[in-house]
Coordinates of C-alpha atoms in Angstrom, one line a residue:
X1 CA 0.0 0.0 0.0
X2 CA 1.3 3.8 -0.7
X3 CA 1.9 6.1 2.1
X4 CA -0.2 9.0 2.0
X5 CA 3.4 11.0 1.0
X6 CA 4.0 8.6 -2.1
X7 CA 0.1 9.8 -3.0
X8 CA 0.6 12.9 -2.5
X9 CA 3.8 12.9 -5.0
X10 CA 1.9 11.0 -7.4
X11 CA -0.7 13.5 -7.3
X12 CA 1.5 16.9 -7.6
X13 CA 3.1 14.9 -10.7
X14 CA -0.3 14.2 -12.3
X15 CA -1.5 18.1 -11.7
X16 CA 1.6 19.2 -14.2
X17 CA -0.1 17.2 -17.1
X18 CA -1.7 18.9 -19.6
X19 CA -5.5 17.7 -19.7
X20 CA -4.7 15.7 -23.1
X21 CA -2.1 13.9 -20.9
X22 CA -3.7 12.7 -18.4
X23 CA -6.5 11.6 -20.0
X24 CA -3.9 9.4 -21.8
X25 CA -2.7 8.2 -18.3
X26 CA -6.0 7.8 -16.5
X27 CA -7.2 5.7 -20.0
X28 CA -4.1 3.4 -18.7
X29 CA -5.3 3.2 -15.3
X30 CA -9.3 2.7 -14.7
X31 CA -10.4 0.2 -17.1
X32 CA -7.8 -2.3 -14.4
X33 CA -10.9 -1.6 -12.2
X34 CA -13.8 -2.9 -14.1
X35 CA -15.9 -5.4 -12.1
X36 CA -17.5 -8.0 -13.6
X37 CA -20.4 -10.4 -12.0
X38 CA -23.9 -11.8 -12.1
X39 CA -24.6 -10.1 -14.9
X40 CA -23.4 -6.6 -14.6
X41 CA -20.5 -4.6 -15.7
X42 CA -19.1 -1.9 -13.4
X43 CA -16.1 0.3 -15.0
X44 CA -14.7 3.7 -13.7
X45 CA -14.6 6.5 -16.1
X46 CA -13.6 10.1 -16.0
X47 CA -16.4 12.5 -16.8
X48 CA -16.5 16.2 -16.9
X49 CA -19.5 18.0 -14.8
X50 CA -20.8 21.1 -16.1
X51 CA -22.8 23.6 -13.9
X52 CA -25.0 26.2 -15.1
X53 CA -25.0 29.6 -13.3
X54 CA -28.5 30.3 -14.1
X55 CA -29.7 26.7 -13.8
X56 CA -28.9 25.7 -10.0
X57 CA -30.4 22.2 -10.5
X58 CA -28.7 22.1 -13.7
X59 CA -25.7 19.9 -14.5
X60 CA -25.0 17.9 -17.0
X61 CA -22.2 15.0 -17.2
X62 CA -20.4 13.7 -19.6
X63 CA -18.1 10.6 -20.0
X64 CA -14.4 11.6 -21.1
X65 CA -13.2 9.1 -24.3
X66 CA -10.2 7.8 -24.8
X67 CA -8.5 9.2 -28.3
X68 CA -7.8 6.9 -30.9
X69 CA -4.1 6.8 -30.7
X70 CA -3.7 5.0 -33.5
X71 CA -5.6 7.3 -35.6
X72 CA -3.2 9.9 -34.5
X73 CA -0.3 8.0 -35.5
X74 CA 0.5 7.4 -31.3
X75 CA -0.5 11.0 -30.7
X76 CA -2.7 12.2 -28.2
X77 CA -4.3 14.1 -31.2
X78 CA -4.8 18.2 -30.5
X79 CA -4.9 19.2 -27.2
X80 CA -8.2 22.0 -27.6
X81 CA -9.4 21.2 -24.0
X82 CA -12.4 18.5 -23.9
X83 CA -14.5 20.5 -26.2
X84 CA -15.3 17.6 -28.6
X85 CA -18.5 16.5 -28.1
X86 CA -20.5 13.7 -29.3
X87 CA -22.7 10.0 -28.9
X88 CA -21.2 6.6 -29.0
X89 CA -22.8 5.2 -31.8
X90 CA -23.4 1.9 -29.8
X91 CA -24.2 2.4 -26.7
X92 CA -25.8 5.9 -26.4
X93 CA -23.5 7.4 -23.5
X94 CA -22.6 11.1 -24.3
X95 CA -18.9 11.5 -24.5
X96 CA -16.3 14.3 -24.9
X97 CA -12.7 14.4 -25.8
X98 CA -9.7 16.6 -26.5
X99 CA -10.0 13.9 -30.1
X100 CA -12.6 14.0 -32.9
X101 CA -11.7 10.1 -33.1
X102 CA -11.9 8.4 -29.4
X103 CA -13.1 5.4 -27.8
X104 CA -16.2 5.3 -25.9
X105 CA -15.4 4.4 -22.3
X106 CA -18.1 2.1 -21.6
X107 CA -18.1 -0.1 -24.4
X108 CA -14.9 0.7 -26.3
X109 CA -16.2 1.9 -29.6
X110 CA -15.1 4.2 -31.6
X111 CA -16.6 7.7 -31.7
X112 CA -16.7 10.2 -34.6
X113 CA -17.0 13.6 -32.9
X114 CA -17.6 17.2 -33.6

C-alpha cells in the first residue's frame, strides 16, 4: 500500500499534465478496475460535470473518451481542451474528448466527434 506521502507525489506529478495527458494516463489506469459479476458490468470513467450559473439544478455529465491513438499515428491528437463532443454510436453514452476520433469508455467503440 502507498503512504499518503507517495500519494501525495503522485498527485502533484499528475497536476503538471496537460488535460490531453492525463486523460492518456488515466485511460491506462481505470479500465484495471472494471468489475464483472452476475450479470453486470461496473467500470470507472472520468467525466466532466458542467454547472449552469442560471440553472442551479442544472448539471450535465459527460463521460471523457479515450482518443484513438492509432488514428493519431501514437499522438494524443490536438490538445483543444475536452470541447469535442458527441454520442457513442453503440451504446448511447454522451462522450467528450480533446480527439474528434476516441473510444467510448463504456463499451470501447469508436466515436466520430464534432
Amino acid at each position: 500500500m502507498a503512504s499518503d506521502h507517495e500519494r501525495d507525489q503522485l498527485a502533484a506529478q499528475l497536476m503538471t499534465l496537460p488535460v490531453n495527458e492525463l486523460v492518456d494516463v488515466l485511460r491506462r489506469v481505470l479500465p484495471q478496475y472494471t468489475e464483472e459479476g452476475n450479470g453486470l458490468r461496473t467500470s470507472l470513467v472520468l467525466a466532466t460535470a458542467t454547472e449552469y450559473e442560471d440553472e442551479p439544478d442544472g448539471i450535465d455529465v459527460t463521460l471523457v473518451a479515450w482518443p484513438d491513438r492509432d488514428y493519431y499515428d501514437g499522438g494524443l491528437g490536438p490538445d483543444q481542451g475536452l470541447w469535442e463532443d458527441g454520442d457513442c454510436g453503440k451504446c448511447g453514452t454522451e462522450v467528450s474528448s480533446n480527439a474528434k476520433r476516441a473510444f467510448c469508455p463504456v463499451c470501447g467503440s469508436g466515436c466520430g466527434l464534432t
